[in-house]
């Protein structure tokens, strides 16, 4: 448990430090944020043609209301927390990659729902928008990270008691279906 926690904190610090570099901002953060606005707008135009995206801004053409997807609202920080937890957890690289990819899709998928709901909440009531933006969706995104991580742990194959490989390596596989951290 201590090994997991220390490694988790180190990975978290390293990935957040990398996220703050101008290089990461220019080549990863900003393009991802623009793509998030484009994806959200594309989905909304299925039922509301009066929406456009310009850069990271999603705007209603009918009433002029717009949301700008800023750093911290693009799901990257939540994804960093999930990636750090998965990488710190003792599992095979194959399972870590599967967890990171599926977790990325889950977190970013929910974040698209978040952007779209906030876009419409803001048009309806600005106070409700602020409350949902600052409290409800922040908690839901991090709850999503926790649930994805716990489901990923639950779906991992049983670990050998000695801490090495599984039964294919000649080790005995533990009989319990859960993994202790």
Tab-separated table of N, CA and C in Angstrom:
chain	number	residue	atom	x	y	z
A	1	UNK	N	0.822	-1.197	0.000
A	1	UNK	CA	0.000	0.000	0.000
A	1	UNK	C	0.867	1.264	0.000
A	2	UNK	N	1.951	1.247	0.784
A	2	UNK	CA	2.839	2.396	0.853
A	2	UNK	C	3.527	2.591	-0.497
A	3	UNK	N	3.966	1.482	-1.113
A	3	UNK	CA	4.611	1.563	-2.425
A	3	UNK	C	3.664	2.191	-3.437
A	4	UNK	N	2.412	1.755	-3.448
A	4	UNK	CA	1.414	2.308	-4.364
A	4	UNK	C	1.248	3.803	-4.135
A	5	UNK	N	1.081	4.199	-2.886
A	5	UNK	CA	0.841	5.611	-2.572
A	5	UNK	C	2.023	6.489	-2.981
A	6	UNK	N	3.246	6.064	-2.660
A	6	UNK	CA	4.434	6.856	-2.991
A	6	UNK	C	4.582	6.966	-4.509
A	7	UNK	N	4.443	5.851	-5.202
A	7	UNK	CA	4.559	5.862	-6.659
A	7	UNK	C	3.446	6.706	-7.286
A	8	UNK	N	2.240	6.599	-6.749
A	8	UNK	CA	1.111	7.394	-7.231
A	8	UNK	C	1.410	8.890	-7.116
A	9	UNK	N	1.903	9.321	-5.979
A	9	UNK	CA	2.202	10.742	-5.752
A	9	UNK	C	3.324	11.209	-6.677
A	10	UNK	N	4.357	10.397	-6.860
A	10	UNK	CA	5.467	10.767	-7.753
A	10	UNK	C	4.968	10.898	-9.189
A	11	UNK	N	4.204	9.925	-9.657
A	11	UNK	CA	3.656	9.973	-11.014
A	11	UNK	C	2.726	11.168	-11.198
A	12	UNK	N	1.886	11.406	-10.202
A	12	UNK	CA	0.960	12.536	-10.246
A	12	UNK	C	1.731	13.849	-10.381
A	13	UNK	N	2.751	14.023	-9.555
A	13	UNK	CA	3.552	15.250	-9.601
A	13	UNK	C	4.258	15.393	-10.956
A	14	UNK	N	4.812	14.299	-11.461
A	14	UNK	CA	5.530	14.356	-12.735
A	14	UNK	C	4.588	14.674	-13.891
A	15	UNK	N	3.438	14.032	-13.933
A	15	UNK	CA	2.498	14.278	-15.031
A	15	UNK	C	1.890	15.680	-14.959
A	16	UNK	N	1.594	16.154	-13.750
A	16	UNK	CA	1.081	17.523	-13.630
A	16	UNK	C	2.164	18.541	-13.997
A	17	UNK	N	3.418	18.270	-13.629
A	17	UNK	CA	4.512	19.173	-14.007
A	17	UNK	C	4.659	19.200	-15.526
A	18	UNK	N	4.578	18.039	-16.160
A	18	UNK	CA	4.659	17.967	-17.621
A	18	UNK	C	3.506	18.742	-18.260
A	19	UNK	N	2.305	18.605	-17.686
A	19	UNK	CA	1.135	19.299	-18.226
A	19	UNK	C	1.323	20.814	-18.212
A	20	UNK	N	2.091	21.320	-17.279
A	20	UNK	CA	2.289	22.761	-17.139
A	20	UNK	C	3.362	23.330	-18.059
A	21	UNK	N	4.057	22.466	-18.778
A	21	UNK	CA	5.114	22.970	-19.668
A	21	UNK	C	4.498	23.620	-20.909
A	22	UNK	N	5.164	24.633	-21.452
A	22	UNK	CA	4.661	25.257	-22.685
A	22	UNK	C	4.560	24.258	-23.840
A	23	UNK	N	5.487	23.313	-23.908
A	23	UNK	CA	5.467	22.313	-24.971
A	23	UNK	C	4.192	21.477	-24.889
A	24	UNK	N	3.861	20.975	-23.704
A	24	UNK	CA	2.652	20.162	-23.538
A	24	UNK	C	1.404	20.983	-23.835
A	25	UNK	N	1.409	22.235	-23.405
A	25	UNK	CA	0.262	23.099	-23.657
A	25	UNK	C	0.046	23.293	-25.154
A	26	UNK	N	1.111	23.569	-25.858
A	26	UNK	CA	1.008	23.858	-27.296
A	26	UNK	C	0.663	22.620	-28.120
A	27	UNK	N	1.289	21.506	-27.818
A	27	UNK	CA	1.168	20.332	-28.676
A	27	UNK	C	0.154	19.310	-28.192
A	28	UNK	N	-0.334	19.428	-26.947
A	28	UNK	CA	-1.287	18.446	-26.448
A	28	UNK	C	-2.528	19.081	-25.838
A	29	UNK	N	-2.359	19.942	-24.863
A	29	UNK	CA	-3.492	20.488	-24.103
A	29	UNK	C	-4.407	21.324	-24.998
A	30	UNK	N	-3.844	22.297	-25.678
A	30	UNK	CA	-4.667	23.182	-26.519
A	30	UNK	C	-5.348	22.422	-27.666
A	31	UNK	N	-4.636	21.576	-28.423
A	31	UNK	CA	-5.326	20.821	-29.479
A	31	UNK	C	-6.425	19.901	-28.928
A	32	UNK	N	-6.166	19.284	-27.772
A	32	UNK	CA	-7.186	18.419	-27.185
A	32	UNK	C	-8.417	19.239	-26.793
A	33	UNK	N	-8.208	20.401	-26.221
A	33	UNK	CA	-9.319	21.244	-25.777
A	33	UNK	C	-10.149	21.715	-26.971
A	34	UNK	N	-9.488	22.079	-28.062
A	34	UNK	CA	-10.206	22.469	-29.284
A	34	UNK	C	-10.999	21.277	-29.830
A	35	UNK	N	-10.381	20.099	-29.817
A	35	UNK	CA	-11.081	18.907	-30.303
A	35	UNK	C	-12.284	18.577	-29.415
A	36	UNK	N	-12.164	18.779	-28.117
A	36	UNK	CA	-13.283	18.563	-27.200
A	36	UNK	C	-14.449	19.488	-27.546
A	37	UNK	N	-14.163	20.745	-27.835
A	37	UNK	CA	-15.209	21.688	-28.250
A	37	UNK	C	-15.831	21.257	-29.574
A	38	UNK	N	-14.991	20.815	-30.507
A	38	UNK	CA	-15.499	20.359	-31.810
A	38	UNK	C	-16.382	19.117	-31.674
A	39	UNK	N	-15.949	18.152	-30.873
A	39	UNK	CA	-16.734	16.927	-30.669
A	39	UNK	C	-18.063	17.258	-30.001
A	40	UNK	N	-18.015	18.070	-28.959
A	40	UNK	CA	-19.241	18.447	-28.242
A	40	UNK	C	-20.208	19.174	-29.166
A	41	UNK	N	-19.682	20.097	-29.964
A	41	UNK	CA	-20.527	20.836	-30.903
A	41	UNK	C	-21.103	19.905	-31.960
A	42	UNK	N	-20.297	19.025	-32.492
A	42	UNK	CA	-20.765	18.068	-33.505
A	42	UNK	C	-21.915	17.222	-32.964
A	43	UNK	N	-21.789	16.759	-31.717
A	43	UNK	CA	-22.866	15.961	-31.125
A	43	UNK	C	-24.133	16.789	-30.931
A	44	UNK	N	-23.970	18.025	-30.484
A	44	UNK	CA	-25.133	18.887	-30.247
A	44	UNK	C	-25.850	19.210	-31.555
A	45	UNK	N	-25.094	19.359	-32.646
A	45	UNK	CA	-25.738	19.721	-33.919
A	45	UNK	C	-26.645	18.615	-34.458
A	46	UNK	N	-26.593	17.444	-33.888
A	46	UNK	CA	-27.537	16.382	-34.263
A	46	UNK	C	-28.971	16.787	-33.934
A	47	UNK	N	-29.139	17.590	-32.872
A	47	UNK	CA	-30.489	18.006	-32.479
A	47	UNK	C	-30.643	19.514	-32.350
A	48	UNK	N	-29.572	20.272	-32.565
A	48	UNK	CA	-29.633	21.730	-32.475
A	48	UNK	C	-28.620	22.313	-33.468
A	49	UNK	N	-29.091	22.685	-34.629
A	49	UNK	CA	-28.207	23.184	-35.692
A	49	UNK	C	-27.671	24.582	-35.401
A	50	UNK	N	-28.180	25.236	-34.387
A	50	UNK	CA	-27.800	26.612	-34.074
A	50	UNK	C	-26.618	26.685	-33.100
A	51	UNK	N	-25.622	25.830	-33.291
A	51	UNK	CA	-24.448	25.812	-32.416
A	51	UNK	C	-23.198	25.737	-33.284
A	52	UNK	N	-22.158	26.474	-32.864
A	52	UNK	CA	-20.887	26.404	-33.569
A	52	UNK	C	-19.754	26.381	-32.557
A	53	UNK	N	-18.614	25.901	-33.018
A	53	UNK	CA	-17.423	25.982	-32.174
A	53	UNK	C	-16.356	26.752	-32.938
A	54	UNK	N	-15.688	27.597	-32.197
A	54	UNK	CA	-14.565	28.363	-32.729
A	54	UNK	C	-13.447	28.204	-31.712
A	55	UNK	N	-12.417	27.470	-32.095
A	55	UNK	CA	-11.361	27.175	-31.136
A	55	UNK	C	-11.925	26.338	-30.020
A	56	UNK	N	-11.723	26.772	-28.797
A	56	UNK	CA	-12.233	26.024	-27.647
A	56	UNK	C	-13.570	26.569	-27.134
A	57	UNK	N	-14.204	27.420	-27.911
A	57	UNK	CA	-15.475	28.033	-27.532
A	57	UNK	C	-16.627	27.353	-28.267
A	58	UNK	N	-17.671	27.039	-27.519
A	58	UNK	CA	-18.898	26.464	-28.057
A	58	UNK	C	-19.976	27.534	-27.876
A	59	UNK	N	-20.619	27.947	-28.990
A	59	UNK	CA	-21.519	29.105	-28.938
A	59	UNK	C	-22.850	28.798	-29.592
A	60	UNK	N	-23.907	29.303	-28.976
A	60	UNK	CA	-25.244	29.214	-29.540
A	60	UNK	C	-25.427	30.360	-30.537
A	61	UNK	N	-25.833	30.034	-31.741
A	61	UNK	CA	-26.083	31.061	-32.747
A	61	UNK	C	-27.424	31.742	-32.523
A	62	UNK	N	-28.328	31.088	-31.801
A	62	UNK	CA	-29.658	31.663	-31.593
A	62	UNK	C	-29.691	32.715	-30.485
A	63	UNK	N	-28.905	32.537	-29.423
A	63	UNK	CA	-28.959	33.513	-28.334
A	63	UNK	C	-27.588	34.079	-27.946
A	64	UNK	N	-26.516	33.615	-28.575
A	64	UNK	CA	-25.186	34.155	-28.328
A	64	UNK	C	-24.472	33.599	-27.111
A	65	UNK	N	-25.143	32.749	-26.321
A	65	UNK	CA	-24.483	32.187	-25.141
A	65	UNK	C	-23.317	31.309	-25.591
A	66	UNK	N	-22.207	31.397	-24.858
A	66	UNK	CA	-21.034	30.607	-25.212
A	66	UNK	C	-20.341	30.093	-23.958
A	67	UNK	N	-19.719	28.945	-24.100
A	67	UNK	CA	-18.840	28.425	-23.056
A	67	UNK	C	-17.457	28.261	-23.665
A	68	UNK	N	-16.468	28.626	-22.895
A	68	UNK	CA	-15.079	28.437	-23.305
A	68	UNK	C	-14.508	27.317	-22.444
A	69	UNK	N	-14.013	26.291	-23.088
A	69	UNK	CA	-13.456	25.150	-22.362
A	69	UNK	C	-12.017	25.501	-21.993
A	70	UNK	N	-11.799	25.742	-20.732
A	70	UNK	CA	-10.492	26.181	-20.245
A	70	UNK	C	-9.708	25.010	-19.667
A	71	UNK	N	-8.441	25.266	-19.379
A	71	UNK	CA	-7.635	24.253	-18.695
A	71	UNK	C	-8.322	23.914	-17.377
A	72	UNK	N	-8.344	22.665	-17.049
A	72	UNK	CA	-9.037	22.226	-15.844
A	72	UNK	C	-10.447	21.767	-16.137
A	73	UNK	N	-10.963	22.122	-17.304
A	73	UNK	CA	-12.311	21.712	-17.700
A	73	UNK	C	-12.285	20.781	-18.911
A	74	UNK	N	-11.096	20.363	-19.302
A	74	UNK	CA	-10.968	19.535	-20.489
A	74	UNK	C	-10.771	18.052	-20.170
A	75	UNK	N	-10.866	17.686	-18.911
A	75	UNK	CA	-10.762	16.286	-18.504
A	75	UNK	C	-9.341	15.772	-18.404
A	76	UNK	N	-8.369	16.592	-18.719
A	76	UNK	CA	-6.983	16.120	-18.710
A	76	UNK	C	-6.490	15.870	-17.284
A	77	UNK	N	-6.827	16.743	-16.359
A	77	UNK	CA	-6.380	16.556	-14.980
A	77	UNK	C	-6.965	15.279	-14.379
A	78	UNK	N	-8.239	15.020	-14.640
A	78	UNK	CA	-8.856	13.789	-14.150
A	78	UNK	C	-8.190	12.569	-14.775
A	79	UNK	N	-7.870	12.666	-16.050
A	79	UNK	CA	-7.193	11.565	-16.738
A	79	UNK	C	-5.796	11.351	-16.162
A	80	UNK	N	-5.117	12.420	-15.798
A	80	UNK	CA	-3.792	12.303	-15.171
A	80	UNK	C	-3.890	11.550	-13.847
A	81	UNK	N	-4.909	11.845	-13.059
A	81	UNK	CA	-5.097	11.140	-11.787
A	81	UNK	C	-5.312	9.647	-12.047
A	82	UNK	N	-6.149	9.324	-13.025
A	82	UNK	CA	-6.421	7.923	-13.346
A	82	UNK	C	-5.163	7.219	-13.864
A	83	UNK	N	-4.454	7.839	-14.783
A	83	UNK	CA	-3.238	7.234	-15.332
A	83	UNK	C	-2.215	7.002	-14.221
A	84	UNK	N	-2.049	7.960	-13.327
A	84	UNK	CA	-1.099	7.805	-12.226
A	84	UNK	C	-1.475	6.632	-11.327
A	85	UNK	N	-2.757	6.497	-11.037
A	85	UNK	CA	-3.210	5.395	-10.182
A	85	UNK	C	-2.992	4.047	-10.867
A	86	UNK	N	-3.323	3.965	-12.134
A	86	UNK	CA	-3.158	2.699	-12.859
A	86	UNK	C	-1.681	2.336	-12.977
A	87	UNK	N	-0.837	3.299	-13.316
A	87	UNK	CA	0.589	3.009	-13.447
A	87	UNK	C	1.221	2.624	-12.109
A	88	UNK	N	0.735	3.189	-11.018
A	88	UNK	CA	1.291	2.886	-9.699
A	88	UNK	C	0.840	1.532	-9.174
A	89	UNK	N	-0.254	1.026	-9.668
A	89	UNK	CA	-0.813	-0.235	-9.156
A	89	UNK	C	-0.050	-1.419	-9.737
A	90	UNK	N	0.229	-2.431	-8.920
A	90	UNK	CA	0.962	-3.605	-9.425
A	90	UNK	C	0.084	-4.461	-10.342
A	91	UNK	N	0.352	-4.366	-11.624
A	91	UNK	CA	-0.364	-5.145	-12.637
A	91	UNK	C	0.543	-5.246	-13.852
A	92	UNK	N	0.201	-6.134	-14.764
A	92	UNK	CA	1.009	-6.286	-15.975
A	92	UNK	C	0.848	-5.050	-16.860
A	93	UNK	N	1.837	-4.828	-17.727
A	93	UNK	CA	1.764	-3.691	-18.639
A	93	UNK	C	0.583	-3.830	-19.580
A	94	UNK	N	0.264	-5.036	-19.966
A	94	UNK	CA	-0.894	-5.259	-20.838
A	94	UNK	C	-2.169	-4.748	-20.163
A	95	UNK	N	-2.356	-5.094	-18.901
A	95	UNK	CA	-3.554	-4.661	-18.179
A	95	UNK	C	-3.531	-3.165	-17.886
A	96	UNK	N	-2.337	-2.620	-17.663
A	96	UNK	CA	-2.231	-1.175	-17.439
A	96	UNK	C	-2.631	-0.411	-18.704
A	97	UNK	N	-2.159	-0.857	-19.851
A	97	UNK	CA	-2.499	-0.180	-21.113
A	97	UNK	C	-3.999	-0.272	-21.377
A	98	UNK	N	-4.574	-1.446	-21.162
A	98	UNK	CA	-6.025	-1.613	-21.337
A	98	UNK	C	-6.775	-0.674	-20.386
A	99	UNK	N	-6.325	-0.592	-19.139
A	99	UNK	CA	-6.969	0.283	-18.155
A	99	UNK	C	-6.857	1.754	-18.521
A	100	UNK	N	-5.680	2.152	-18.991
A	100	UNK	CA	-5.479	3.558	-19.369
A	100	UNK	C	-6.349	3.921	-20.570
A	101	UNK	N	-6.365	3.071	-21.583
A	101	UNK	CA	-7.164	3.365	-22.779
A	101	UNK	C	-8.661	3.382	-22.476
A	102	UNK	N	-9.141	2.366	-21.776
A	102	UNK	CA	-10.578	2.340	-21.467
A	102	UNK	C	-10.945	3.438	-20.477
A	103	UNK	N	-10.063	3.727	-19.543
A	103	UNK	CA	-10.320	4.804	-18.591
A	103	UNK	C	-10.336	6.165	-19.257
A	104	UNK	N	-9.431	6.372	-20.203
A	104	UNK	CA	-9.394	7.618	-20.964
A	104	UNK	C	-10.726	7.828	-21.684
A	105	UNK	N	-11.217	6.777	-22.326
A	105	UNK	CA	-12.500	6.870	-23.037
A	105	UNK	C	-13.636	7.166	-22.063
A	106	UNK	N	-13.642	6.513	-20.912
A	106	UNK	CA	-14.713	6.734	-19.926
A	106	UNK	C	-14.690	8.156	-19.375
A	107	UNK	N	-13.516	8.643	-19.008
A	107	UNK	CA	-13.406	9.990	-18.435
A	107	UNK	C	-13.739	11.045	-19.487
A	108	UNK	N	-13.168	10.902	-20.671
A	108	UNK	CA	-13.414	11.901	-21.707
A	108	UNK	C	-14.851	11.832	-22.231
A	109	UNK	N	-15.416	10.636	-22.282
A	109	UNK	CA	-16.822	10.516	-22.684
A	109	UNK	C	-17.733	11.250	-21.715
A	110	UNK	N	-17.505	11.062	-20.417
A	110	UNK	CA	-18.302	11.779	-19.431
A	110	UNK	C	-18.034	13.275	-19.504
A	111	UNK	N	-16.813	13.657	-19.821
A	111	UNK	CA	-16.509	15.084	-19.924
A	111	UNK	C	-17.241	15.733	-21.097
A	112	UNK	N	-17.432	15.011	-22.185
A	112	UNK	CA	-18.232	15.538	-23.304
A	112	UNK	C	-19.667	15.775	-22.836
A	113	UNK	N	-20.213	14.830	-22.085
A	113	UNK	CA	-21.561	15.006	-21.522
A	113	UNK	C	-21.579	16.228	-20.610
A	114	UNK	N	-20.532	16.405	-19.828
A	114	UNK	CA	-20.411	17.551	-18.929
A	114	UNK	C	-20.441	18.867	-19.701
A	115	UNK	N	-19.640	18.965	-20.756
A	115	UNK	CA	-19.577	20.199	-21.549
A	115	UNK	C	-20.949	20.509	-22.152
A	116	UNK	N	-21.593	19.508	-22.705
A	116	UNK	CA	-22.900	19.722	-23.345
A	116	UNK	C	-23.950	20.131	-22.319
A	117	UNK	N	-24.000	19.460	-21.168
A	117	UNK	CA	-25.006	19.837	-20.163
A	117	UNK	C	-24.742	21.237	-19.616
A	118	UNK	N	-23.472	21.575	-19.419
A	118	UNK	CA	-23.171	22.924	-18.931
A	118	UNK	C	-23.519	23.983	-19.980
A	119	UNK	N	-23.317	23.649	-21.237
A	119	UNK	CA	-23.686	24.566	-22.317
A	119	UNK	C	-25.184	24.900	-22.253
A	120	UNK	N	-26.007	23.897	-22.043
A	120	UNK	CA	-27.451	24.147	-21.978
A	120	UNK	C	-27.898	24.689	-20.625
A	121	UNK	N	-27.257	24.280	-19.540
A	121	UNK	CA	-27.591	24.863	-18.232
A	121	UNK	C	-27.298	26.360	-18.209
A	122	UNK	N	-26.201	26.769	-18.836
A	122	UNK	CA	-25.837	28.184	-18.875
A	122	UNK	C	-26.853	29.021	-19.627
A	123	UNK	N	-27.470	28.447	-20.627
A	123	UNK	CA	-28.507	29.171	-21.371
A	123	UNK	C	-29.800	29.266	-20.568
A	124	UNK	N	-30.004	28.302	-19.693
A	124	UNK	CA	-31.230	28.260	-18.914
A	124	UNK	C	-31.138	29.125	-17.657
A	125	UNK	N	-30.044	28.948	-16.872
A	125	UNK	CA	-29.928	29.656	-15.606
A	125	UNK	C	-28.441	29.746	-15.228
A	126	UNK	N	-27.918	30.943	-15.164
A	126	UNK	CA	-26.490	31.132	-14.914
A	126	UNK	C	-26.066	30.665	-13.525
A	127	UNK	N	-26.930	30.843	-12.523
A	127	UNK	CA	-26.575	30.403	-11.168
A	127	UNK	C	-26.513	28.878	-11.084
A	128	UNK	N	-27.447	28.215	-11.736
A	128	UNK	CA	-27.425	26.748	-11.772
A	128	UNK	C	-26.193	26.274	-12.537
A	129	UNK	N	-25.863	26.961	-13.622
A	129	UNK	CA	-24.656	26.654	-14.380
A	129	UNK	C	-23.426	26.708	-13.474
A	130	UNK	N	-23.260	27.823	-12.751
A	130	UNK	CA	-22.096	27.984	-11.880
A	130	UNK	C	-22.031	26.888	-10.823
A	131	UNK	N	-23.161	26.578	-10.205
A	131	UNK	CA	-23.198	25.549	-9.169
A	131	UNK	C	-22.854	24.180	-9.759
A	132	UNK	N	-23.451	23.854	-10.888
A	132	UNK	CA	-23.171	22.567	-11.535
A	132	UNK	C	-21.721	22.502	-12.002
A	133	UNK	N	-21.207	23.589	-12.530
A	133	UNK	CA	-19.831	23.624	-13.032
A	133	UNK	C	-18.819	23.458	-11.907
A	134	UNK	N	-19.010	24.205	-10.816
A	134	UNK	CA	-18.031	24.217	-9.740
A	134	UNK	C	-18.150	23.044	-8.775
A	135	UNK	N	-19.347	22.504	-8.601
A	135	UNK	CA	-19.538	21.487	-7.568
A	135	UNK	C	-19.979	20.135	-8.117
A	136	UNK	N	-21.070	20.099	-8.833
A	136	UNK	CA	-21.632	18.819	-9.259
A	136	UNK	C	-20.691	18.100	-10.223
A	137	UNK	N	-20.318	18.772	-11.324
A	137	UNK	CA	-19.520	18.086	-12.337
A	137	UNK	C	-18.095	17.813	-11.896
A	138	UNK	N	-17.532	18.665	-11.066
A	138	UNK	CA	-16.184	18.385	-10.538
A	138	UNK	C	-16.200	17.071	-9.758
A	139	UNK	N	-17.202	16.932	-8.904
A	139	UNK	CA	-17.313	15.713	-8.097
A	139	UNK	C	-17.615	14.497	-8.973
A	140	UNK	N	-18.501	14.650	-9.949
A	140	UNK	CA	-18.862	13.516	-10.802
A	140	UNK	C	-17.686	13.027	-11.650
A	141	UNK	N	-16.887	13.941	-12.155
A	141	UNK	CA	-15.726	13.540	-12.959
A	141	UNK	C	-14.726	12.776	-12.092
A	142	UNK	N	-14.467	13.255	-10.887
A	142	UNK	CA	-13.530	12.541	-10.018
A	142	UNK	C	-14.131	11.227	-9.515
A	143	UNK	N	-15.432	11.183	-9.316
A	143	UNK	CA	-16.093	9.922	-8.966
A	143	UNK	C	-15.966	8.936	-10.119
A	144	UNK	N	-16.067	9.418	-11.340
A	144	UNK	CA	-15.865	8.585	-12.521
A	144	UNK	C	-14.462	7.987	-12.508
A	145	UNK	N	-13.460	8.793	-12.199
A	145	UNK	CA	-12.081	8.313	-12.120
A	145	UNK	C	-11.974	7.199	-11.076
A	146	UNK	N	-12.546	7.420	-9.912
A	146	UNK	CA	-12.494	6.423	-8.844
A	146	UNK	C	-13.203	5.132	-9.258
A	147	UNK	N	-14.384	5.244	-9.838
A	147	UNK	CA	-15.133	4.057	-10.252
A	147	UNK	C	-14.388	3.294	-11.343
A	148	UNK	N	-13.862	4.005	-12.323
A	148	UNK	CA	-13.101	3.349	-13.397
A	148	UNK	C	-11.904	2.611	-12.802
A	149	UNK	N	-11.191	3.242	-11.884
A	149	UNK	CA	-10.029	2.614	-11.262
A	149	UNK	C	-10.441	1.369	-10.477
A	150	UNK	N	-11.500	1.467	-9.699
A	150	UNK	CA	-11.948	0.318	-8.904
A	150	UNK	C	-12.458	-0.824	-9.786
A	151	UNK	N	-13.164	-0.500	-10.848
A	151	UNK	CA	-13.616	-1.539	-11.780
A	151	UNK	C	-12.409	-2.189	-12.447
A	152	UNK	N	-11.436	-1.385	-12.838
A	152	UNK	CA	-10.227	-1.918	-13.452
A	152	UNK	C	-9.524	-2.881	-12.500
A	153	UNK	N	-9.391	-2.509	-11.233
A	153	UNK	CA	-8.763	-3.392	-10.244
A	153	UNK	C	-9.561	-4.689	-10.121
A	154	UNK	N	-10.862	-4.551	-10.067
A	154	UNK	CA	-11.736	-5.718	-9.904
A	154	UNK	C	-11.618	-6.682	-11.085
A	155	UNK	N	-11.388	-6.159	-12.277
A	155	UNK	CA	-11.299	-6.997	-13.472
A	155	UNK	C	-9.903	-7.568	-13.719
A	156	UNK	N	-8.928	-7.146	-12.919
A	156	UNK	CA	-7.586	-7.700	-13.069
A	156	UNK	C	-7.604	-9.183	-12.721
A	157	UNK	N	-6.780	-9.976	-13.407
A	157	UNK	CA	-6.680	-11.391	-13.023
A	157	UNK	C	-6.070	-11.494	-11.627
A	158	UNK	N	-6.369	-12.578	-10.930
A	158	UNK	CA	-5.848	-12.777	-9.575
A	158	UNK	C	-4.330	-12.757	-9.590
A	159	UNK	N	-3.740	-12.146	-8.588
A	159	UNK	CA	-2.286	-12.046	-8.471
A	159	UNK	C	-1.733	-13.223	-7.675
A	160	UNK	N	-0.530	-13.603	-8.007
A	160	UNK	CA	0.172	-14.642	-7.256
A	160	UNK	C	0.535	-14.072	-5.889
A	161	UNK	N	0.460	-14.888	-4.855
A	161	UNK	CA	0.763	-14.430	-3.501
A	161	UNK	C	2.180	-13.909	-3.347
A	162	UNK	N	3.132	-14.453	-4.127
A	162	UNK	CA	4.522	-14.041	-4.020
A	162	UNK	C	4.810	-12.708	-4.678
A	163	UNK	N	3.850	-12.162	-5.424
A	163	UNK	CA	4.011	-10.850	-6.022
A	163	UNK	C	4.563	-10.883	-7.434
A	164	UNK	N	4.865	-12.045	-7.984
A	164	UNK	CA	5.424	-12.141	-9.332
A	164	UNK	C	4.348	-12.371	-10.356
A	165	UNK	N	4.626	-13.299	-11.274
A	165	UNK	CA	3.699	-13.592	-12.369
A	165	UNK	C	2.528	-14.419	-11.927
A	166	UNK	N	1.731	-14.850	-12.860
A	166	UNK	CA	0.538	-15.636	-12.568
A	166	UNK	C	0.813	-17.117	-12.688
A	167	UNK	N	-0.233	-17.908	-12.866
A	167	UNK	CA	-0.145	-19.355	-12.914
A	167	UNK	C	0.694	-19.830	-14.098
A	168	UNK	N	0.695	-19.050	-15.182
A	168	UNK	CA	1.471	-19.467	-16.347
A	168	UNK	C	2.970	-19.435	-16.064
A	169	UNK	N	3.385	-18.750	-15.029
A	169	UNK	CA	4.789	-18.702	-14.643
A	169	UNK	C	5.125	-19.775	-13.615
A	170	UNK	N	4.176	-20.640	-13.316
A	170	UNK	CA	4.404	-21.698	-12.340
A	170	UNK	C	4.015	-21.300	-10.934
A	171	UNK	N	3.493	-20.115	-10.763
A	171	UNK	CA	3.103	-19.664	-9.436
A	171	UNK	C	1.683	-20.066	-9.120
A	172	UNK	N	1.369	-20.100	-7.860
A	172	UNK	CA	0.007	-20.417	-7.437
A	172	UNK	C	-0.809	-19.143	-7.492
A	173	UNK	N	-1.979	-19.202	-8.062
A	173	UNK	CA	-2.863	-18.052	-8.148
A	173	UNK	C	-3.718	-18.029	-6.898
A	174	UNK	N	-3.864	-16.847	-6.311
A	174	UNK	CA	-4.672	-16.752	-5.100
A	174	UNK	C	-6.109	-17.093	-5.407
A	175	UNK	N	-6.774	-17.668	-4.435
A	175	UNK	CA	-8.143	-18.130	-4.662
A	175	UNK	C	-9.168	-17.022	-4.547
A	176	UNK	N	-8.852	-15.901	-3.933
A	176	UNK	CA	-9.809	-14.809	-3.805
A	176	UNK	C	-9.987	-14.083	-5.114
A	177	UNK	N	-11.140	-13.484	-5.285
A	177	UNK	CA	-11.412	-12.779	-6.538
A	177	UNK	C	-11.039	-11.308	-6.445
A	178	UNK	N	-10.690	-10.832	-5.260
A	178	UNK	CA	-10.311	-9.424	-5.155
A	178	UNK	C	-8.809	-9.312	-4.921
A	179	UNK	N	-8.279	-8.165	-5.236
A	179	UNK	CA	-6.863	-7.899	-5.091
A	179	UNK	C	-6.692	-6.952	-3.927
A	180	UNK	N	-5.813	-7.305	-3.004
A	180	UNK	CA	-5.551	-6.429	-1.876
A	180	UNK	C	-4.486	-5.424	-2.244
A	181	UNK	N	-4.697	-4.202	-1.834
A	181	UNK	CA	-3.735	-3.148	-2.129
A	181	UNK	C	-2.881	-2.898	-0.913
